[in-house]
Amino acid sequence: QLQLVESGGGLVQAGDSLRLSCAASGRALNFYTVAWFRQAPGEERLFVALASWSAGITYYADSVKGRFTISRDTAGNTVHLRMTALKPEDTAVYYCAATRGAGPTTPQAYDYWGQGTQVTVSS
């Protein structure tokens, strides 16, 4: 059973950077697509970024393209989301998720979820 644990959230100012981490255990991530989603209060959970290392793809939501980068550490089982030039509208709970599927962007397609980490960006 794959388990995911996020960390790295916090309170930052607009323009700052932050790195979120998603530590996986129980299974190797080599054949999973790993994605980040975010959910603001009262809103639906939205796709942010994904990576499939077996397929060699990364993909970003338009709202974060050029500012956020998804990566994996050399050991292979921790995924990071580097966030730069943060804006107040980036404020949300950020979740990492995994699926054996090939690069979906809808939360319903993901089988494994972390508990979330809060990111708050003040203006």
Backbone as CSV, one residue per row, in Angstrom:
resi,resn,N_x,N_y,N_z,CA_x,CA_y,CA_z,C_x,C_y,C_z
1,GLN,0.842,-1.188,0.000,0.000,0.000,0.000,0.884,1.246,0.000
2,LEU,0.631,2.116,-0.944,1.412,3.347,-1.046,0.866,4.376,-0.051
3,GLN,1.756,4.991,0.707,1.373,6.056,1.628,2.149,7.313,1.287
4,LEU,1.479,8.451,1.390,2.074,9.737,1.036,1.938,10.701,2.207
5,VAL,2.998,11.423,2.499,2.984,12.408,3.573,3.596,13.704,3.064
6,GLU,2.804,14.782,3.091,3.299,16.082,2.645,3.919,16.851,3.815
7,SER,4.814,17.747,3.463,5.392,18.667,4.440,5.885,19.903,3.710
8,GLY,6.216,20.939,4.484,6.833,22.126,3.900,5.936,23.333,3.752
9,GLY,4.673,23.203,4.085,3.794,24.353,3.979,4.113,25.401,5.032
10,GLY,3.489,26.560,4.884,3.713,27.618,5.854,3.109,28.924,5.408
11,LEU,3.421,29.976,6.167,2.953,31.321,5.880,4.120,32.111,5.279
12,VAL,3.907,32.647,4.093,4.939,33.423,3.411,4.307,34.692,2.849
13,GLN,5.165,35.590,2.388,4.684,36.821,1.763,4.675,36.668,0.244
14,ALA,3.866,37.478,-0.390,3.812,37.482,-1.851,5.217,37.707,-2.412
15,GLY,5.558,36.918,-3.426,6.875,37.007,-4.033,7.885,36.021,-3.472
16,ASP,7.581,35.451,-2.329,8.483,34.482,-1.698,8.429,33.135,-2.411
17,SER,9.333,32.260,-1.981,9.384,30.895,-2.496,9.172,29.908,-1.362
18,LEU,8.743,28.706,-1.741,8.490,27.647,-0.763,8.660,26.321,-1.474
19,ARG,9.140,25.319,-0.759,9.259,23.986,-1.341,8.448,22.996,-0.517
20,LEU,7.504,22.360,-1.184,6.723,21.303,-0.551,7.365,19.958,-0.872
21,SER,7.220,19.027,0.062,7.736,17.681,-0.145,6.628,16.668,0.072
22,CYS,6.725,15.576,-0.665,5.774,14.477,-0.540,6.593,13.195,-0.411
23,ALA,6.636,12.647,0.783,7.412,11.444,1.039,6.527,10.220,0.850
24,ALA,6.974,9.328,-0.011,6.216,8.107,-0.295,6.836,6.922,0.422
25,SER,5.994,6.007,0.870,6.464,4.770,1.480,5.541,3.641,1.077
26,GLY,6.047,2.436,1.163,5.240,1.268,0.849,5.406,0.768,-0.571
27,ARG,5.648,1.667,-1.486,5.848,1.291,-2.888,6.854,2.273,-3.490
28,ALA,7.556,1.838,-4.507,8.425,2.752,-5.252,7.574,3.557,-6.234
29,LEU,7.979,4.787,-6.468,7.197,5.678,-7.327,7.502,5.546,-8.811
30,ASN,8.383,4.648,-9.138,8.871,4.579,-10.517,7.764,4.474,-11.548
31,PHE,6.691,3.753,-11.234,5.658,3.512,-12.235,4.345,4.192,-11.886
32,TYR,4.459,5.236,-11.060,3.277,6.014,-10.713,3.362,7.395,-11.342
33,THR,2.208,7.966,-11.621,2.126,9.401,-11.856,1.872,10.043,-10.501
34,VAL,2.675,11.049,-10.180,2.501,11.783,-8.927,2.080,13.208,-9.273
35,ALA,1.074,13.683,-8.583,0.545,15.020,-8.874,0.378,15.811,-7.592
36,TRP,0.361,17.110,-7.763,-0.008,18.035,-6.697,-1.340,18.680,-7.074
37,PHE,-2.214,18.743,-6.095,-3.486,19.444,-6.211,-3.556,20.474,-5.087
38,ARG,-4.455,21.427,-5.225,-4.664,22.368,-4.132,-6.139,22.685,-3.996
39,GLN,-6.509,23.025,-2.783,-7.907,23.307,-2.497,-8.005,24.478,-1.540
40,ALA,-8.635,25.552,-2.011,-8.889,26.706,-1.180,-10.235,26.529,-0.479
41,PRO,-10.469,27.230,0.629,-11.740,27.066,1.354,-12.944,27.335,0.460
42,GLY,-13.896,26.413,0.482,-15.118,26.575,-0.282,-14.993,26.315,-1.771
43,GLU,-13.818,25.871,-2.199,-13.605,25.643,-3.624,-13.273,24.175,-3.878
44,GLU,-13.333,23.793,-5.135,-13.014,22.426,-5.494,-11.500,22.212,-5.509
45,ARG,-11.124,20.964,-5.475,-9.709,20.605,-5.522,-9.226,20.719,-6.963
46,LEU,-8.156,21.474,-7.162,-7.672,21.786,-8.500,-6.289,21.207,-8.759
47,PHE,-6.068,20.810,-9.983,-4.771,20.296,-10.417,-3.739,21.409,-10.432
48,VAL,-2.514,21.071,-9.998,-1.403,22.020,-10.011,-0.283,21.544,-10.932
49,ALA,0.204,20.323,-10.699,1.340,19.816,-11.463,1.393,18.307,-11.340
50,LEU,2.001,17.667,-12.325,2.199,16.220,-12.244,3.514,15.827,-12.904
51,ALA,3.968,14.641,-12.545,5.148,14.066,-13.175,4.972,12.560,-13.277
52,SER,5.387,12.034,-14.400,5.450,10.586,-14.593,6.853,10.285,-15.089
53,TRP,7.667,9.736,-14.183,9.070,9.556,-14.552,9.249,8.395,-15.517
54,SER,8.406,7.398,-15.446,8.513,6.306,-16.405,8.152,6.773,-17.813
55,ALA,7.229,7.726,-17.910,6.839,8.265,-19.214,7.667,9.486,-19.597
56,GLY,8.417,10.021,-18.625,9.245,11.183,-18.911,8.478,12.457,-19.149
57,ILE,7.388,12.652,-18.429,6.577,13.854,-18.644,6.370,14.621,-17.354
58,THR,6.276,15.927,-17.487,5.770,16.811,-16.446,4.729,17.711,-17.090
59,TYR,3.802,18.167,-16.272,2.716,18.991,-16.813,2.235,19.902,-15.706
60,TYR,1.912,21.141,-16.083,1.547,22.150,-15.096,0.243,22.838,-15.479
61,ALA,-0.492,23.234,-14.464,-1.641,24.095,-14.700,-1.145,25.441,-15.209
62,ASP,-1.923,26.094,-16.048,-1.517,27.387,-16.605,-1.237,28.409,-15.514
63,SER,-1.968,28.312,-14.419,-1.844,29.303,-13.352,-0.497,29.245,-12.633
64,VAL,0.227,28.133,-12.765,1.503,27.996,-12.056,2.677,27.790,-13.003
65,LYS,2.402,27.661,-14.287,3.455,27.387,-15.252,4.508,28.488,-15.209
66,GLY,5.769,28.079,-15.144,6.854,29.048,-15.069,7.206,29.464,-13.657
67,ARG,6.344,29.168,-12.696,6.604,29.521,-11.288,6.836,28.295,-10.414
68,PHE,6.186,27.200,-10.734,6.275,25.977,-9.930,7.041,24.915,-10.708
69,THR,7.782,24.089,-9.977,8.524,22.995,-10.593,8.353,21.733,-9.761
70,ILE,7.994,20.648,-10.410,7.873,19.363,-9.736,9.135,18.559,-10.017
71,SER,9.643,17.895,-8.982,10.868,17.130,-9.144,10.856,15.957,-8.162
72,ARG,11.859,15.109,-8.317,11.976,13.954,-7.428,13.409,13.886,-6.926
73,ASP,13.593,13.467,-5.701,14.951,13.390,-5.185,15.669,12.178,-5.769
74,THR,16.982,12.128,-5.568,17.785,11.093,-6.205,17.437,9.691,-5.704
75,ALA,16.971,9.576,-4.482,16.570,8.265,-3.962,15.269,7.794,-4.603
76,GLY,14.502,8.755,-5.116,13.353,8.394,-5.925,12.012,8.371,-5.246
77,ASN,11.967,8.483,-3.918,10.665,8.334,-3.289,10.187,9.567,-2.529
78,THR,10.796,10.698,-2.816,10.263,11.969,-2.316,10.099,12.902,-3.489
79,VAL,8.920,13.457,-3.602,8.601,14.374,-4.692,8.483,15.771,-4.106
80,HIS,9.048,16.730,-4.808,9.029,18.115,-4.349,8.215,18.989,-5.285
81,LEU,7.658,20.030,-4.736,7.037,21.076,-5.539,7.698,22.382,-5.122
82,ARG,8.544,22.881,-5.995,9.203,24.157,-5.744,8.286,25.249,-6.258
83,MET,7.928,26.177,-5.370,7.003,27.248,-5.726,7.720,28.582,-5.576
84,THR,7.759,29.365,-6.634,8.407,30.671,-6.590,7.404,31.751,-6.970
85,ALA,7.767,32.993,-6.737,6.907,34.138,-7.063,5.483,33.905,-6.588
86,LEU,5.352,33.486,-5.344,4.038,33.129,-4.808,3.108,34.336,-4.756
87,LYS,1.832,34.057,-4.987,0.791,35.076,-4.999,-0.257,34.732,-3.941
88,PRO,-0.996,35.712,-3.471,-2.057,35.408,-2.494,-3.049,34.363,-3.012
89,GLU,-3.288,34.351,-4.313,-4.225,33.367,-4.863,-3.671,31.946,-4.878
90,ASP,-2.409,31.780,-4.507,-1.851,30.434,-4.341,-2.192,29.844,-2.976
91,THR,-2.798,30.621,-2.122,-3.165,30.146,-0.789,-4.156,28.995,-0.886
92,ALA,-3.822,27.882,-0.260,-4.662,26.680,-0.315,-4.011,25.579,0.522
93,VAL,-4.744,24.506,0.702,-4.152,23.264,1.196,-3.649,22.512,-0.026
94,TYR,-2.398,22.103,0.025,-1.775,21.401,-1.087,-1.687,19.910,-0.756
95,TYR,-2.129,19.100,-1.717,-2.136,17.657,-1.552,-1.262,17.007,-2.630
96,CYS,-0.536,15.972,-2.266,0.067,15.145,-3.296,-0.756,13.875,-3.431
97,ALA,-0.718,13.326,-4.628,-1.531,12.167,-4.956,-0.779,11.313,-5.966
98,ALA,-1.152,10.044,-6.031,-0.483,9.136,-6.954,-1.489,8.184,-7.584
99,THR,-1.163,7.791,-8.802,-1.983,6.828,-9.513,-1.096,6.040,-10.464
100,ARG,-1.554,4.841,-10.810,-0.827,4.064,-11.816,-1.184,4.528,-13.224
101,GLY,-2.179,5.412,-13.336,-2.587,5.921,-14.631,-1.542,6.833,-15.247
102,ALA,-1.718,7.160,-16.507,-0.735,7.930,-17.261,-1.125,9.398,-17.357
103,GLY,-0.806,10.154,-16.313,-0.902,11.596,-16.384,-2.270,12.241,-16.324
104,PRO,-3.196,11.727,-15.541,-4.498,12.407,-15.449,-4.404,13.685,-14.625
105,THR,-5.332,14.617,-14.887,-5.339,15.883,-14.146,-6.574,16.049,-13.287
106,THR,-7.414,15.033,-13.237,-8.608,15.099,-12.401,-8.373,14.351,-11.100
107,PRO,-8.780,14.919,-9.973,-8.526,14.254,-8.688,-9.176,12.878,-8.594
108,GLN,-10.287,12.683,-9.279,-10.972,11.396,-9.197,-10.138,10.244,-9.734
109,ALA,-9.147,10.553,-10.537,-8.311,9.515,-11.143,-7.204,9.025,-10.231
110,TYR,-7.052,9.667,-9.082,-5.941,9.342,-8.185,-6.412,8.481,-7.026
111,ASP,-5.607,7.450,-6.739,-5.993,6.450,-5.743,-5.386,6.704,-4.368
112,TYR,-4.268,7.384,-4.343,-3.533,7.559,-3.093,-3.346,9.049,-2.836
113,TRP,-3.592,9.459,-1.596,-3.542,10.871,-1.220,-2.815,11.064,0.102
114,GLY,-2.106,12.185,0.193,-1.571,12.604,1.471,-2.621,13.384,2.245
115,GLN,-2.226,13.839,3.432,-3.163,14.535,4.313,-3.255,16.033,4.019
116,GLY,-2.334,16.546,3.233,-2.353,17.958,2.862,-1.454,18.808,3.733
117,THR,-0.986,19.907,3.168,-0.187,20.879,3.902,-0.650,22.278,3.495
118,GLN,-0.812,23.144,4.499,-1.375,24.470,4.259,-0.295,25.433,3.767
119,VAL,-0.607,26.141,2.705,0.235,27.223,2.209,-0.591,28.502,2.256
120,THR,-0.082,29.507,2.937,-0.756,30.791,3.032,0.186,31.875,2.554
121,VAL,-0.263,32.650,1.571,0.546,33.710,1.003,-0.125,35.040,1.328
122,SER,0.568,35.866,2.088,0.007,37.165,2.464,0.437,38.221,1.450
123,SER,-0.407,39.233,1.280,-0.112,40.292,0.304,0.693,41.409,0.918
